[in-house]
Amino acid sequence: MNFLSDNSLLLMEKSMGFLWTKQAAILDNIANVETPNYKAKLVTFEDSLRTKLESARTSRSPRGQVRHVLQNSQFAVTEPQEVARMDENGVNLIEQSTELVRNAYQLQYVQQAISNDLAVLRSAIRGQ
């Protein structure tokens, strides 16, 4: 098995890209909390990935199907049209602040997982 190209490392790479994009969208939303007609950005990835992986699991495709799903999975940035404010701004500051903290913890977790995997690789290279 090639450690640098296994599915878990690819999933962590995809997760990191998703989380960075989500962080940027949340920060944009918070920065525009008072901007009239601003629609909050929403970044999604988990649901579409889960659906694709479930489909791959139930299909009778070749063994590399999971890797193919991971390589071709993309996150999406959307602007939901739900607006509850009179100025047509779609940002809920409390919701966005909570999501910012949650996302920061997820980023920290993925960074630590990548760091741990690379530490194992460094130990193997050194022969320790």
mmCIF file of C-alpha atoms in Angstrom:
data_model
loop_
_atom_site.group_PDB
_atom_site.id
_atom_site.type_symbol
_atom_site.label_atom_id
_atom_site.label_comp_id
_atom_site.label_asym_id
_atom_site.label_seq_id
_atom_site.Cartn_x
_atom_site.Cartn_y
_atom_site.Cartn_z
ATOM 1 C CA MET A 1 0.000 0.000 0.000
ATOM 2 C CA ASN A 2 1.334 3.431 -0.890
ATOM 3 C CA PHE A 3 1.064 5.501 2.288
ATOM 4 C CA LEU A 4 1.171 8.848 0.478
ATOM 5 C CA SER A 5 -1.732 7.982 -1.808
ATOM 6 C CA ASP A 6 -4.066 5.935 0.390
ATOM 7 C CA ASN A 7 -7.750 6.803 0.706
ATOM 8 C CA SER A 8 -7.534 8.197 4.242
ATOM 9 C CA LEU A 9 -4.890 10.760 3.301
ATOM 10 C CA LEU A 10 -6.903 11.720 0.195
ATOM 11 C CA LEU A 11 -10.016 12.143 2.337
ATOM 12 C CA MET A 12 -8.091 14.332 4.796
ATOM 13 C CA GLU A 13 -6.821 16.437 1.874
ATOM 14 C CA LYS A 14 -10.377 16.890 0.553
ATOM 15 C CA SER A 15 -11.633 17.662 4.070
ATOM 16 C CA MET A 16 -8.957 20.310 4.576
ATOM 17 C CA GLY A 17 -9.913 22.037 1.305
ATOM 18 C CA PHE A 18 -13.582 21.936 2.271
ATOM 19 C CA LEU A 19 -12.943 23.287 5.765
ATOM 20 C CA TRP A 20 -10.732 26.151 4.506
ATOM 21 C CA THR A 21 -13.397 27.146 1.972
ATOM 22 C CA LYS A 22 -16.086 26.903 4.639
ATOM 23 C CA GLN A 23 -14.002 29.059 6.997
ATOM 24 C CA ALA A 24 -13.639 31.739 4.303
ATOM 25 C CA ALA A 25 -17.384 31.676 3.581
ATOM 26 C CA ILE A 26 -18.262 32.002 7.275
ATOM 27 C CA LEU A 27 -15.860 34.917 7.671
ATOM 28 C CA ASP A 28 -17.404 36.596 4.593
ATOM 29 C CA ASN A 29 -20.847 36.096 6.096
ATOM 30 C CA ILE A 30 -19.814 37.625 9.429
ATOM 31 C CA ALA A 31 -18.088 40.546 7.698
ATOM 32 C CA ASN A 32 -21.300 41.279 5.769
ATOM 33 C CA VAL A 33 -23.761 40.886 8.642
ATOM 34 C CA GLU A 34 -24.931 44.501 8.187
ATOM 35 C CA THR A 35 -24.810 44.604 4.354
ATOM 36 C CA PRO A 36 -28.303 44.993 2.872
ATOM 37 C CA ASN A 37 -29.320 42.261 0.381
ATOM 38 C CA TYR A 38 -26.297 40.091 1.244
ATOM 39 C CA LYS A 39 -27.106 36.387 1.023
ATOM 40 C CA ALA A 40 -25.207 34.123 3.389
ATOM 41 C CA LYS A 41 -22.873 31.600 1.749
ATOM 42 C CA LEU A 42 -23.193 27.933 2.623
ATOM 43 C CA VAL A 43 -20.482 25.384 1.804
ATOM 44 C CA THR A 44 -21.527 21.728 1.570
ATOM 45 C CA PHE A 45 -19.511 18.576 1.057
ATOM 46 C CA GLU A 46 -20.381 15.880 3.592
ATOM 47 C CA ASP A 47 -23.861 14.966 2.336
ATOM 48 C CA SER A 48 -22.868 14.626 -1.318
ATOM 49 C CA LEU A 49 -19.760 12.608 -0.382
ATOM 50 C CA ARG A 50 -21.809 10.325 1.884
ATOM 51 C CA THR A 51 -24.334 9.730 -0.915
ATOM 52 C CA LYS A 52 -21.610 8.966 -3.471
ATOM 53 C CA LEU A 53 -19.786 6.606 -1.103
ATOM 54 C CA GLU A 54 -23.011 4.779 -0.262
ATOM 55 C CA SER A 55 -23.717 4.385 -3.969
ATOM 56 C CA ALA A 56 -20.192 3.057 -4.545
ATOM 57 C CA ARG A 57 -20.578 0.599 -1.671
ATOM 58 C CA THR A 58 -23.769 -0.899 -3.059
ATOM 59 C CA SER A 59 -22.613 -1.033 -6.685
ATOM 60 C CA ARG A 60 -20.682 -3.952 -8.093
ATOM 61 C CA SER A 61 -17.941 -1.780 -9.477
ATOM 62 C CA PRO A 62 -14.195 -2.398 -9.484
ATOM 63 C CA ARG A 63 -12.255 -2.165 -6.255
ATOM 64 C CA GLY A 64 -10.959 1.384 -6.915
ATOM 65 C CA GLN A 65 -14.456 2.876 -6.824
ATOM 66 C CA VAL A 66 -13.995 4.547 -3.419
ATOM 67 C CA ARG A 67 -10.795 6.240 -4.566
ATOM 68 C CA HIS A 68 -12.573 7.413 -7.718
ATOM 69 C CA VAL A 69 -15.398 8.892 -5.602
ATOM 70 C CA LEU A 70 -12.906 10.679 -3.351
ATOM 71 C CA GLN A 71 -10.907 12.070 -6.263
ATOM 72 C CA ASN A 72 -14.022 13.402 -7.995
ATOM 73 C CA SER A 73 -15.862 14.783 -4.967
ATOM 74 C CA GLN A 74 -16.147 18.545 -4.834
ATOM 75 C CA PHE A 75 -17.675 20.892 -2.315
ATOM 76 C CA ALA A 76 -20.314 23.406 -3.324
ATOM 77 C CA VAL A 77 -20.803 27.042 -2.301
ATOM 78 C CA THR A 78 -24.442 28.107 -2.412
ATOM 79 C CA GLU A 79 -26.474 31.092 -1.290
ATOM 80 C CA PRO A 80 -29.738 29.951 0.302
ATOM 81 C CA GLN A 81 -32.565 32.377 -0.371
ATOM 82 C CA GLU A 82 -34.044 32.239 3.147
ATOM 83 C CA VAL A 83 -34.243 35.781 4.504
ATOM 84 C CA ALA A 84 -35.879 36.779 7.767
ATOM 85 C CA ARG A 85 -34.680 40.369 8.012
ATOM 86 C CA MET A 86 -36.264 43.474 6.542
ATOM 87 C CA ASP A 87 -33.001 44.567 4.877
ATOM 88 C CA GLU A 88 -32.955 41.240 2.956
ATOM 89 C CA ASN A 89 -29.688 40.212 4.634
ATOM 90 C CA GLY A 90 -29.527 36.438 5.121
ATOM 91 C CA VAL A 91 -26.857 36.270 7.837
ATOM 92 C CA ASN A 92 -27.674 35.024 11.327
ATOM 93 C CA LEU A 93 -24.700 36.221 13.394
ATOM 94 C CA ILE A 94 -25.184 33.758 16.260
ATOM 95 C CA GLU A 95 -25.457 30.831 13.868
ATOM 96 C CA GLN A 96 -22.379 31.927 11.921
ATOM 97 C CA SER A 97 -20.321 32.506 15.082
ATOM 98 C CA THR A 98 -21.202 29.039 16.358
ATOM 99 C CA GLU A 99 -20.353 27.513 12.993
ATOM 100 C CA LEU A 100 -17.015 29.388 12.979
ATOM 101 C CA VAL A 101 -15.987 27.755 16.265
ATOM 102 C CA ARG A 102 -17.210 24.322 15.139
ATOM 103 C CA ASN A 103 -15.287 24.639 11.881
ATOM 104 C CA ALA A 104 -12.122 25.717 13.728
ATOM 105 C CA TYR A 105 -12.282 22.556 15.853
ATOM 106 C CA GLN A 106 -12.755 20.429 12.740
ATOM 107 C CA LEU A 107 -9.776 22.116 11.061
ATOM 108 C CA GLN A 108 -7.666 21.470 14.148
ATOM 109 C CA TYR A 109 -8.689 17.798 14.172
ATOM 110 C CA VAL A 110 -7.846 17.257 10.481
ATOM 111 C CA GLN A 111 -4.521 19.086 10.818
ATOM 112 C CA GLN A 112 -3.615 16.885 13.793
ATOM 113 C CA ALA A 113 -4.600 13.717 11.900
ATOM 114 C CA ILE A 114 -2.407 14.709 8.949
ATOM 115 C CA SER A 115 0.444 15.586 11.295
ATOM 116 C CA ASN A 116 0.157 12.208 13.042
ATOM 117 C CA ASP A 117 0.211 10.317 9.727
ATOM 118 C CA LEU A 118 3.275 12.238 8.599
ATOM 119 C CA ALA A 119 4.999 11.587 11.951
ATOM 120 C CA VAL A 120 4.510 7.850 11.393
ATOM 121 C CA LEU A 121 6.030 8.207 7.928
ATOM 122 C CA ARG A 122 9.011 10.181 9.310
ATOM 123 C CA SER A 123 9.604 7.454 11.905
ATOM 124 C CA ALA A 124 9.518 4.778 9.207
ATOM 125 C CA ILE A 125 11.997 6.687 7.073
ATOM 126 C CA ARG A 126 14.376 7.118 10.012
ATOM 127 C CA GLY A 127 14.001 3.466 10.919
ATOM 128 C CA GLN A 128 12.798 4.147 14.430
#
